[in-house]
PDB file of C-alpha atoms in Angstrom:
ATOM      1  CA  MET Y  30       0.000   0.000   0.000  1.00 65.00           C
ATOM      2  CA  GLU Y  31       2.879   2.386   0.735  1.00 71.00           C
ATOM      3  CA  GLU Y  32       4.192   1.852  -2.800  1.00 75.00           C
ATOM      4  CA  ILE Y  33       0.815   2.839  -4.245  1.00 79.00           C
ATOM      5  CA  THR Y  34       0.662   5.978  -2.129  1.00 79.00           C
ATOM      6  CA  GLU Y  35       4.216   6.929  -3.076  1.00 80.00           C
ATOM      7  CA  TYR Y  36       3.415   6.456  -6.757  1.00 81.00           C
ATOM      8  CA  PHE Y  37       0.416   8.789  -6.563  1.00 82.00           C
ATOM      9  CA  GLU Y  38       2.522  11.366  -4.713  1.00 83.00           C
ATOM     10  CA  ARG Y  39       4.956  11.511  -7.653  1.00 86.00           C
ATOM     11  CA  ILE Y  40       2.444  12.095 -10.449  1.00 89.00           C
ATOM     12  CA  ASP Y  41       0.216  15.010 -11.408  1.00 91.00           C
ATOM     13  CA  PRO Y  42      -2.870  15.241  -9.116  1.00 91.00           C
ATOM     14  CA  VAL Y  43      -5.300  15.375 -12.044  1.00 93.00           C
ATOM     15  CA  LEU Y  44      -3.726  12.238 -13.536  1.00 93.00           C
ATOM     16  CA  ALA Y  45      -3.820  10.615 -10.100  1.00 93.00           C
ATOM     17  CA  ALA Y  46      -7.523  11.377  -9.813  1.00 94.00           C
ATOM     18  CA  LEU Y  47      -8.136   9.927 -13.265  1.00 95.00           C
ATOM     19  CA  LEU Y  48      -6.229   6.713 -12.513  1.00 95.00           C
ATOM     20  CA  ALA Y  49      -7.938   6.288  -9.145  1.00 94.00           C
ATOM     21  CA  THR Y  50     -11.400   6.595 -10.645  1.00 94.00           C
ATOM     22  CA  LEU Y  51     -10.517   4.289 -13.521  1.00 95.00           C
ATOM     23  CA  PHE Y  52      -9.883   1.791 -10.708  1.00 95.00           C
ATOM     24  CA  THR Y  53     -13.317   2.476  -9.183  1.00 93.00           C
ATOM     25  CA  TRP Y  54     -14.887   2.147 -12.635  1.00 93.00           C
ATOM     26  CA  GLY Y  55     -13.073  -1.170 -13.047  1.00 93.00           C
ATOM     27  CA  LEU Y  56     -14.605  -2.523  -9.839  1.00 93.00           C
ATOM     28  CA  THR Y  57     -18.037  -1.493 -11.097  1.00 91.00           C
ATOM     29  CA  ALA Y  58     -17.348  -3.517 -14.244  1.00 93.00           C
ATOM     30  CA  LEU Y  59     -16.175  -6.421 -12.097  1.00 93.00           C
ATOM     31  CA  GLY Y  60     -19.467  -6.392 -10.207  1.00 90.00           C
ATOM     32  CA  ALA Y  61     -21.400  -6.224 -13.452  1.00 90.00           C
ATOM     33  CA  ALA Y  62     -19.369  -9.186 -14.764  1.00 93.00           C
ATOM     34  CA  LEU Y  63     -21.156 -11.456 -12.275  1.00 89.00           C
ATOM     35  CA  VAL Y  64     -23.945 -11.473 -14.841  1.00 88.00           C
ATOM     36  CA  PHE Y  65     -21.865 -13.930 -16.890  1.00 90.00           C
ATOM     37  CA  PHE Y  66     -22.115 -16.472 -14.057  1.00 85.00           C
ATOM     38  CA  PHE Y  67     -25.570 -15.880 -12.547  1.00 77.00           C
ATOM     39  CA  LYS Y  68     -29.026 -15.083 -13.889  1.00 71.00           C
ATOM     40  CA  LYS Y  69     -30.747 -14.195 -10.625  1.00 73.00           C
ATOM     41  CA  MET Y  70     -29.541 -12.299  -7.587  1.00 73.00           C
ATOM     42  CA  ASN Y  71     -30.013 -13.421  -4.017  1.00 78.00           C
ATOM     43  CA  ARG Y  72     -32.079 -10.664  -2.386  1.00 80.00           C
ATOM     44  CA  LYS Y  73     -30.453 -11.211   1.015  1.00 85.00           C
ATOM     45  CA  ILE Y  74     -26.974 -10.683  -0.426  1.00 84.00           C
ATOM     46  CA  PHE Y  75     -28.151  -7.761  -2.527  1.00 81.00           C
ATOM     47  CA  ASP Y  76     -29.699  -5.908   0.424  1.00 87.00           C
ATOM     48  CA  GLY Y  77     -26.536  -6.506   2.451  1.00 90.00           C
ATOM     49  CA  MET Y  78     -24.475  -5.025  -0.389  1.00 86.00           C
ATOM     50  CA  LEU Y  79     -26.751  -1.990  -0.602  1.00 86.00           C
ATOM     51  CA  GLY Y  80     -26.380  -1.449   3.129  1.00 91.00           C
ATOM     52  CA  PHE Y  81     -22.594  -1.747   2.787  1.00 91.00           C
ATOM     53  CA  THR Y  82     -22.670   0.883   0.039  1.00 88.00           C
ATOM     54  CA  GLY Y  83     -24.579   3.289   2.279  1.00 90.00           C
ATOM     55  CA  GLY Y  84     -22.169   2.772   5.175  1.00 93.00           C
ATOM     56  CA  VAL Y  85     -19.134   3.461   3.003  1.00 91.00           C
ATOM     57  CA  MET Y  86     -20.692   6.620   1.580  1.00 90.00           C
ATOM     58  CA  VAL Y  87     -21.658   8.040   4.981  1.00 93.00           C
ATOM     59  CA  ALA Y  88     -18.242   7.317   6.498  1.00 92.00           C
ATOM     60  CA  ALA Y  89     -16.454   8.771   3.463  1.00 88.00           C
ATOM     61  CA  SER Y  90     -18.645  11.863   3.606  1.00 90.00           C
ATOM     62  CA  PHE Y  91     -17.453  12.652   7.121  1.00 90.00           C
ATOM     63  CA  TRP Y  92     -13.938  11.244   7.471  1.00 87.00           C
ATOM     64  CA  SER Y  93     -12.696  12.035   3.951  1.00 85.00           C
ATOM     65  CA  LEU Y  94     -14.664  15.156   3.041  1.00 87.00           C
ATOM     66  CA  LEU Y  95     -16.568  17.075   5.692  1.00 89.00           C
ATOM     67  CA  ALA Y  96     -13.998  16.889   8.510  1.00 87.00           C
ATOM     68  CA  PRO Y  97     -11.095  18.050   6.267  1.00 85.00           C
ATOM     69  CA  GLY Y  98     -13.368  20.749   4.836  1.00 86.00           C
ATOM     70  CA  ILE Y  99     -14.059  22.109   8.316  1.00 88.00           C
ATOM     71  CA  GLU Y 100     -10.362  21.937   9.203  1.00 84.00           C
ATOM     72  CA  MET Y 101      -9.380  23.929   6.107  1.00 83.00           C
ATOM     73  CA  SER Y 102     -12.012  26.622   6.628  1.00 85.00           C
ATOM     74  CA  PRO Y 103     -10.753  30.039   7.775  1.00 83.00           C
ATOM     75  CA  GLY Y 104     -11.856  31.729  10.982  1.00 79.00           C
ATOM     76  CA  GLU Y 105     -12.784  30.419  14.406  1.00 84.00           C
ATOM     77  CA  GLY Y 106     -15.922  29.150  16.125  1.00 82.00           C
ATOM     78  CA  PHE Y 107     -19.156  29.397  14.162  1.00 85.00           C
ATOM     79  CA  GLU Y 108     -17.380  31.332  11.415  1.00 87.00           C
ATOM     80  CA  LYS Y 109     -15.367  28.198  10.621  1.00 88.00           C
ATOM     81  CA  THR Y 110     -18.546  26.268   9.822  1.00 90.00           C
ATOM     82  CA  ILE Y 111     -19.845  28.686   7.177  1.00 93.00           C
ATOM     83  CA  PRO Y 112     -17.993  27.268   4.099  1.00 92.00           C
ATOM     84  CA  PRO Y 113     -18.831  23.624   4.990  1.00 92.00           C
ATOM     85  CA  LEU Y 114     -22.469  24.528   5.648  1.00 94.00           C
ATOM     86  CA  ILE Y 115     -22.788  26.316   2.302  1.00 96.00           C
ATOM     87  CA  GLY Y 116     -20.977  23.544   0.425  1.00 94.00           C
ATOM     88  CA  PHE Y 117     -22.888  20.717   2.121  1.00 96.00           C
ATOM     89  CA  GLY Y 118     -26.279  22.311   1.505  1.00 96.00           C
ATOM     90  CA  THR Y 119     -25.444  23.181  -2.097  1.00 95.00           C
ATOM     91  CA  GLY Y 120     -24.248  19.626  -2.804  1.00 93.00           C
ATOM     92  CA  ALA Y 121     -27.464  18.148  -1.443  1.00 94.00           C
ATOM     93  CA  LEU Y 122     -29.592  20.617  -3.426  1.00 95.00           C
ATOM     94  CA  PHE Y 123     -27.610  19.851  -6.588  1.00 90.00           C
ATOM     95  CA  LEU Y 124     -28.424  16.136  -6.318  1.00 90.00           C
ATOM     96  CA  PHE Y 125     -31.985  16.984  -5.337  1.00 91.00           C
ATOM     97  CA  GLY Y 126     -32.328  18.915  -8.590  1.00 90.00           C
ATOM     98  CA  LEU Y 127     -30.823  16.096 -10.658  1.00 85.00           C
ATOM     99  CA  ASP Y 128     -33.124  13.609  -8.930  1.00 83.00           C
ATOM    100  CA  LYS Y 129     -36.166  15.642  -9.959  1.00 85.00           C
ATOM    101  CA  VAL Y 130     -35.064  16.222 -13.553  1.00 83.00           C
ATOM    102  CA  LEU Y 131     -33.059  13.173 -14.681  1.00 81.00           C
ATOM    103  CA  PRO Y 132     -35.309  10.218 -15.611  1.00 82.00           C
ATOM    104  CA  HIS Y 133     -34.309   7.151 -13.572  1.00 74.00           C
ATOM    105  CA  LEU Y 134     -35.627   4.047 -11.851  1.00 72.00           C
ATOM    106  CA  HIS Y 135     -34.250   2.596  -8.633  1.00 68.00           C
ATOM    107  CA  VAL Y 136     -33.419  -1.098  -8.388  1.00 65.00           C
ATOM    108  CA  ASN Y 137     -36.384  -3.269  -7.304  1.00 64.00           C
ATOM    109  CA  PHE Y 138     -38.835  -0.442  -8.042  1.00 68.00           C
ATOM    110  CA  LYS Y 139     -41.728  -0.824 -10.502  1.00 70.00           C
ATOM    111  CA  MET Y 140     -41.843   1.177 -13.738  1.00 69.00           C
ATOM    112  CA  SER Y 141     -44.774   3.120 -12.285  1.00 69.00           C
ATOM    113  CA  GLU Y 142     -42.352   4.394  -9.608  1.00 71.00           C
ATOM    114  CA  LYS Y 143     -39.813   5.911 -11.993  1.00 77.00           C
ATOM    115  CA  GLU Y 144     -38.658   9.430 -11.143  1.00 75.00           C
ATOM    116  CA  GLY Y 145     -37.653  12.566 -13.042  1.00 78.00           C
ATOM    117  CA  ILE Y 146     -39.272  14.005 -16.141  1.00 80.00           C
ATOM    118  CA  LYS Y 147     -41.563  11.694 -18.101  1.00 80.00           C
ATOM    119  CA  THR Y 148     -39.844   9.750 -20.852  1.00 78.00           C
ATOM    120  CA  PRO Y 149     -40.466   6.606 -22.923  1.00 74.00           C
ATOM    121  CA  TRP Y 150     -36.933   5.339 -22.235  1.00 71.00           C
ATOM    122  CA  HIS Y 151     -36.467   1.618 -21.610  1.00 72.00           C
ATOM    123  CA  LYS Y 152     -36.108   0.285 -18.083  1.00 69.00           C
ATOM    124  CA  SER Y 153     -32.459  -0.639 -18.722  1.00 71.00           C
ATOM    125  CA  ILE Y 154     -31.540   2.998 -19.377  1.00 76.00           C
ATOM    126  CA  LEU Y 155     -33.493   4.218 -16.359  1.00 76.00           C
ATOM    127  CA  LEU Y 156     -31.765   1.707 -14.051  1.00 72.00           C
ATOM    128  CA  THR Y 157     -28.351   2.744 -15.367  1.00 75.00           C
ATOM    129  CA  LEU Y 158     -29.136   6.426 -14.843  1.00 77.00           C
ATOM    130  CA  ALA Y 159     -30.194   5.760 -11.241  1.00 76.00           C
ATOM    131  CA  ILE Y 160     -26.782   4.308 -10.387  1.00 75.00           C
ATOM    132  CA  THR Y 161     -25.074   7.035 -12.416  1.00 78.00           C
ATOM    133  CA  LEU Y 162     -26.597   9.555  -9.996  1.00 78.00           C
ATOM    134  CA  HIS Y 163     -24.656   7.813  -7.195  1.00 73.00           C
ATOM    135  CA  ASN Y 164     -21.401   8.028  -9.075  1.00 83.00           C
ATOM    136  CA  ILE Y 165     -21.307  11.750  -9.849  1.00 86.00           C
ATOM    137  CA  PRO Y 166     -20.564  12.841  -6.247  1.00 87.00           C
ATOM    138  CA  GLU Y 167     -18.268   9.850  -5.724  1.00 88.00           C
ATOM    139  CA  GLY Y 168     -16.037  10.744  -8.667  1.00 90.00           C
ATOM    140  CA  LEU Y 169     -16.096  14.404  -7.677  1.00 89.00           C
ATOM    141  CA  ALA Y 170     -15.083  13.547  -4.117  1.00 88.00           C
ATOM    142  CA  VAL Y 171     -12.047  11.539  -5.228  1.00 92.00           C
ATOM    143  CA  GLY Y 172     -10.953  14.276  -7.625  1.00 92.00           C
ATOM    144  CA  VAL Y 173     -11.344  17.076  -5.101  1.00 89.00           C
ATOM    145  CA  LEU Y 174      -9.339  15.202  -2.479  1.00 88.00           C
ATOM    146  CA  PHE Y 175      -6.491  14.395  -4.870  1.00 91.00           C
ATOM    147  CA  GLY Y 176      -6.455  18.025  -5.979  1.00 88.00           C
ATOM    148  CA  ALA Y 177      -6.329  19.245  -2.377  1.00 85.00           C
ATOM    149  CA  ALA Y 178      -3.502  16.874  -1.501  1.00 85.00           C
ATOM    150  CA  GLY Y 179      -1.600  17.827  -4.641  1.00 82.00           C
ATOM    151  CA  ALA Y 180      -1.906  21.493  -3.698  1.00 77.00           C
ATOM    152  CA  GLY Y 181      -0.326  20.706  -0.323  1.00 74.00           C
ATOM    153  CA  LEU Y 182      -3.286  21.971   1.677  1.00 71.00           C
ATOM    154  CA  GLU Y 183      -3.409  21.098   5.355  1.00 68.00           C
ATOM    155  CA  GLY Y 184      -5.812  18.290   6.220  1.00 66.00           C
ATOM    156  CA  ALA Y 185      -5.625  16.616   2.790  1.00 74.00           C
ATOM    157  CA  THR Y 186      -3.223  13.758   2.082  1.00 81.00           C
ATOM    158  CA  ILE Y 187      -2.573  11.441  -0.840  1.00 85.00           C
ATOM    159  CA  GLY Y 188      -3.067   8.528   1.553  1.00 85.00           C
ATOM    160  CA  GLY Y 189      -6.519   9.832   2.420  1.00 85.00           C
ATOM    161  CA  ALA Y 190      -7.378  10.231  -1.269  1.00 88.00           C
ATOM    162  CA  VAL Y 191      -6.196   6.675  -1.980  1.00 90.00           C
ATOM    163  CA  ALA Y 192      -8.279   5.402   0.942  1.00 89.00           C
ATOM    164  CA  LEU Y 193     -11.337   7.174  -0.421  1.00 89.00           C
ATOM    165  CA  ALA Y 194     -10.780   5.679  -3.882  1.00 91.00           C
ATOM    166  CA  ILE Y 195     -10.470   2.185  -2.374  1.00 91.00           C
ATOM    167  CA  GLY Y 196     -13.654   2.657  -0.329  1.00 88.00           C
ATOM    168  CA  ILE Y 197     -15.588   3.989  -3.324  1.00 90.00           C
ATOM    169  CA  GLY Y 198     -14.290   1.107  -5.414  1.00 90.00           C
ATOM    170  CA  LEU Y 199     -15.447  -1.459  -2.855  1.00 87.00           C
ATOM    171  CA  GLN Y 200     -18.970  -0.111  -2.824  1.00 83.00           C
ATOM    172  CA  ASN Y 201     -19.003   0.252  -6.620  1.00 87.00           C
ATOM    173  CA  PHE Y 202     -18.771  -3.521  -6.951  1.00 87.00           C
ATOM    174  CA  PRO Y 203     -22.363  -4.084  -5.767  1.00 81.00           C
ATOM    175  CA  GLU Y 204     -23.543  -1.096  -7.816  1.00 79.00           C
ATOM    176  CA  GLY Y 205     -22.441  -2.756 -11.055  1.00 84.00           C
ATOM    177  CA  PHE Y 206     -24.089  -5.940  -9.832  1.00 82.00           C
ATOM    178  CA  ALA Y 207     -27.271  -3.980  -8.984  1.00 76.00           C
ATOM    179  CA  VAL Y 208     -27.721  -2.779 -12.554  1.00 77.00           C
ATOM    180  CA  ALA Y 209     -26.640  -5.847 -14.503  1.00 84.00           C
ATOM    181  CA  MET Y 210     -28.459  -8.606 -12.593  1.00 81.00           C
ATOM    182  CA  PRO Y 211     -32.030  -7.215 -12.813  1.00 77.00           C
ATOM    183  CA  LEU Y 212     -31.560  -6.682 -16.544  1.00 77.00           C
ATOM    184  CA  ARG Y 213     -30.357 -10.241 -16.988  1.00 80.00           C
ATOM    185  CA  GLY Y 214     -33.333 -11.471 -14.984  1.00 74.00           C
ATOM    186  CA  GLN Y 215     -35.643  -9.683 -17.423  1.00 74.00           C
ATOM    187  CA  GLY Y 216     -34.168 -11.608 -20.348  1.00 77.00           C
ATOM    188  CA  MET Y 217     -31.515  -9.222 -21.637  1.00 80.00           C
ATOM    189  CA  SER Y 218     -28.349 -10.887 -22.954  1.00 85.00           C
ATOM    190  CA  ARG Y 219     -25.379 -11.272 -20.622  1.00 88.00           C
ATOM    191  CA  LEU Y 220     -23.213  -8.939 -22.706  1.00 90.00           C
ATOM    192  CA  LYS Y 221     -25.791  -6.142 -22.854  1.00 86.00           C
ATOM    193  CA  SER Y 222     -26.507  -6.472 -19.142  1.00 85.00           C
ATOM    194  CA  PHE Y 223     -22.784  -6.209 -18.409  1.00 91.00           C
ATOM    195  CA  ASN Y 224     -22.410  -3.157 -20.642  1.00 87.00           C
ATOM    196  CA  PHE Y 225     -25.226  -1.285 -18.930  1.00 82.00           C
ATOM    197  CA  GLY Y 226     -23.814  -2.217 -15.522  1.00 82.00           C
ATOM    198  CA  GLN Y 227     -20.309  -0.943 -16.163  1.00 87.00           C
ATOM    199  CA  LEU Y 228     -21.508   2.178 -18.010  1.00 82.00           C
ATOM    200  CA  SER Y 229     -23.121   3.451 -14.815  1.00 77.00           C
ATOM    201  CA  ALA Y 230     -19.665   4.416 -13.482  1.00 85.00           C
ATOM    202  CA  ILE Y 231     -18.347   6.124 -16.612  1.00 86.00           C
ATOM    203  CA  VAL Y 232     -19.063   9.526 -15.057  1.00 89.00           C
ATOM    204  CA  GLU Y 233     -16.634   8.948 -12.176  1.00 91.00           C
ATOM    205  CA  PRO Y 234     -13.367   9.596 -14.089  1.00 94.00           C
ATOM    206  CA  MET Y 235     -14.903  12.658 -15.736  1.00 92.00           C
ATOM    207  CA  ALA Y 236     -16.159  14.105 -12.438  1.00 91.00           C
ATOM    208  CA  ALA Y 237     -12.818  13.337 -10.766  1.00 93.00           C
ATOM    209  CA  VAL Y 238     -10.791  15.194 -13.397  1.00 94.00           C
ATOM    210  CA  VAL Y 239     -13.098  18.220 -13.144  1.00 92.00           C
ATOM    211  CA  GLY Y 240     -12.910  18.196  -9.342  1.00 89.00           C
ATOM    212  CA  ALA Y 241      -9.117  17.919  -9.195  1.00 91.00           C
ATOM    213  CA  TRP Y 242      -8.604  20.611 -11.825  1.00 91.00           C
ATOM    214  CA  ALA Y 243     -11.053  23.004 -10.145  1.00 88.00           C
ATOM    215  CA  VAL Y 244      -9.378  22.710  -6.733  1.00 85.00           C
ATOM    216  CA  LEU Y 245      -5.875  23.166  -8.145  1.00 85.00           C
ATOM    217  CA  THR Y 246      -7.010  26.188 -10.155  1.00 86.00           C
ATOM    218  CA  PHE Y 247      -9.215  27.822  -7.531  1.00 82.00           C
ATOM    219  CA  GLN Y 248      -7.810  26.738  -4.177  1.00 79.00           C
ATOM    220  CA  PRO Y 249     -10.072  28.982  -2.028  1.00 83.00           C
ATOM    221  CA  ILE Y 250     -13.082  26.873  -3.076  1.00 83.00           C
ATOM    222  CA  LEU Y 251     -11.652  23.735  -1.448  1.00 85.00           C
ATOM    223  CA  PRO Y 252     -13.685  23.739   1.819  1.00 88.00           C
ATOM    224  CA  TYR Y 253     -16.805  24.348  -0.264  1.00 91.00           C
ATOM    225  CA  ALA Y 254     -15.891  21.635  -2.796  1.00 88.00           C
ATOM    226  CA  LEU Y 255     -15.182  18.971  -0.170  1.00 89.00           C
ATOM    227  CA  SER Y 256     -18.429  19.742   1.639  1.00 93.00           C
ATOM    228  CA  PHE Y 257     -20.338  19.890  -1.665  1.00 92.00           C
ATOM    229  CA  ALA Y 258     -19.294  16.309  -2.426  1.00 89.00           C
ATOM    230  CA  ALA Y 259     -20.223  15.242   1.113  1.00 93.00           C
ATOM    231  CA  GLY Y 260     -23.687  16.798   0.873  1.00 94.00           C
ATOM    232  CA  ALA Y 261     -24.306  15.165  -2.495  1.00 91.00           C
ATOM    233  CA  MET Y 262     -23.276  11.749  -1.174  1.00 90.00           C
ATOM    234  CA  ILE Y 263     -25.420  12.011   1.955  1.00 94.00           C
ATOM    235  CA  PHE Y 264     -28.425  12.984  -0.170  1.00 92.00           C
ATOM    236  CA  VAL Y 265     -27.916   9.881  -2.307  1.00 87.00           C
ATOM    237  CA  VAL Y 266     -27.718   7.654   0.784  1.00 90.00           C
ATOM    238  CA  VAL Y 267     -30.886   9.056   2.376  1.00 90.00           C
ATOM    239  CA  GLU Y 268     -32.897   9.402  -0.832  1.00 85.00           C
ATOM    240  CA  GLU Y 269     -31.906   6.220  -2.630  1.00 82.00           C
ATOM    241  CA  VAL Y 270     -29.539   3.719  -1.037  1.00 85.00           C
ATOM    242  CA  VAL Y 271     -31.203   3.229   2.356  1.00 87.00           C
ATOM    243  CA  PRO Y 272     -34.805   3.118   1.023  1.00 85.00           C
ATOM    244  CA  GLU Y 273     -33.777   0.549  -1.622  1.00 81.00           C
ATOM    245  CA  SER Y 274     -32.122  -1.639   1.015  1.00 84.00           C
ATOM    246  CA  GLN Y 275     -35.230  -1.592   3.234  1.00 83.00           C
ATOM    247  CA  ARG Y 276     -37.839  -2.652   0.651  1.00 79.00           C
ATOM    248  CA  GLY Y 277     -37.305  -6.396   1.066  1.00 75.00           C
ATOM    249  CA  ASN Y 278     -37.524  -8.851   3.956  1.00 81.00           C
ATOM    250  CA  TYR Y 279     -33.870  -8.517   4.955  1.00 85.00           C
ATOM    251  CA  THR Y 280     -33.773  -5.128   6.643  1.00 89.00           C
ATOM    252  CA  ASP Y 281     -31.542  -6.448   9.438  1.00 92.00           C
ATOM    253  CA  ILE Y 282     -29.001  -7.732   6.910  1.00 93.00           C
ATOM    254  CA  ALA Y 283     -29.028  -4.345   5.187  1.00 92.00           C
ATOM    255  CA  SER Y 284     -28.527  -2.547   8.506  1.00 94.00           C
ATOM    256  CA  LEU Y 285     -25.598  -4.773   9.459  1.00 95.00           C
ATOM    257  CA  GLY Y 286     -24.131  -4.234   5.986  1.00 93.00           C
ATOM    258  CA  PHE Y 287     -24.362  -0.490   6.573  1.00 95.00           C
ATOM    259  CA  ILE Y 288     -22.473  -0.780   9.870  1.00 96.00           C
ATOM    260  CA  LEU Y 289     -19.802  -2.940   8.235  1.00 95.00           C
ATOM    261  CA  GLY Y 290     -19.390  -0.491   5.346  1.00 92.00           C
ATOM    262  CA  PHE Y 291     -18.991   2.418   7.766  1.00 95.00           C
ATOM    263  CA  MET Y 292     -16.380   0.532   9.788  1.00 94.00           C
ATOM    264  CA  VAL Y 293     -14.387  -0.456   6.692  1.00 92.00           C
ATOM    265  CA  MET Y 294     -14.325   3.093   5.281  1.00 91.00           C
ATOM    266  CA  MET Y 295     -13.441   4.622   8.644  1.00 90.00           C
ATOM    267  CA  THR Y 296     -10.590   2.166   9.066  1.00 91.00           C
ATOM    268  CA  LEU Y 297      -9.252   2.834   5.573  1.00 87.00           C
ATOM    269  CA  ASP Y 298      -9.399   6.591   5.980  1.00 82.00           C
ATOM    270  CA  VAL Y 299      -7.802   6.756   9.419  1.00 79.00           C
ATOM    271  CA  GLY Y 300      -5.251   4.039   8.642  1.00 78.00           C
ATOM    272  CA  LEU Y 301      -4.045   5.467   5.335  1.00 73.00           C
ATOM    273  CA  ALA Y 302      -4.398   9.216   5.938  1.00 64.00           C
TER     274      ALA Y 302
END
C-alpha cells in the first residue's frame, strides 16, 4: 500500500484522480461481470451489499470530506462552519435537482415508480441512470481530495485520497451488480446487461478530473468543494440507497451491511491518511 501511495505522490494530481477513478470504474465492471455467471440475484446478499454501500458513503462523507473541509475553513468558532455549511447544503440541493429532472428508476422499483421528467426510455436505461446519480458525487469527491492533496493543503493527504478511492471502489462492486443482474433477470443478454452495468460508473473519471482541476485552479473553493461532495453523497444515501435496502424482507441484513461499510471506510481513511 505504501508503494501505491508513493506512486500517486509523484504524479500530477489530475492524472492521479483519473487513474484512481478508472480503478473504481473497473470494480463497477467487475461487479457487473457477475452477470456472466448468474441469472438471478439473491435478495439477502443484494440488500446486504446496498447497506454496505450506504455505510461506506456516509463514512467517506465525514472522514474524507466534511472533517477536512471544516479543518481547512478560515476563521474560528461558528465562522469556521460557514464554508462547509454552504458547500454541504449546495451539494445536497444539486443532487436533489438532478433527482427531480433526470429520468431514472431505482433497483427493485416498478416502472410506475420511476422518477424525473416523463420519458419513454427503456427500463435498462433508467436503471443505469439511477446508479449514475450515485457516481457523480463519488467521482467528484475523489478528484477534489487528490487536488487538495496535490496542492499541499493542510488536512488533505494522498493517503486519504487513496483510501477514499479504495472505499468507493469497494462499494461500486455491488452497484455494477445492482444494474446488470435485474436486466439479466428480465431476459436481456449477458453482454448487454454487463455493458449497462459498467456504463453506470463512466461519469466517475470525468467528475474526478473536473474536481481535481477546479481545486488546483481555484484553491479557495476547497472547503466548499469537499463539503459539496459530502452533501451530495449524503443525499444519495438518504434518498436512494437506504430506502432501496429496506424494501425487502432482509432489513436487518441491510442494517448490518451499513455498519460494516462504515467501519471499513473509517478504518481505511484513518489508517491510510
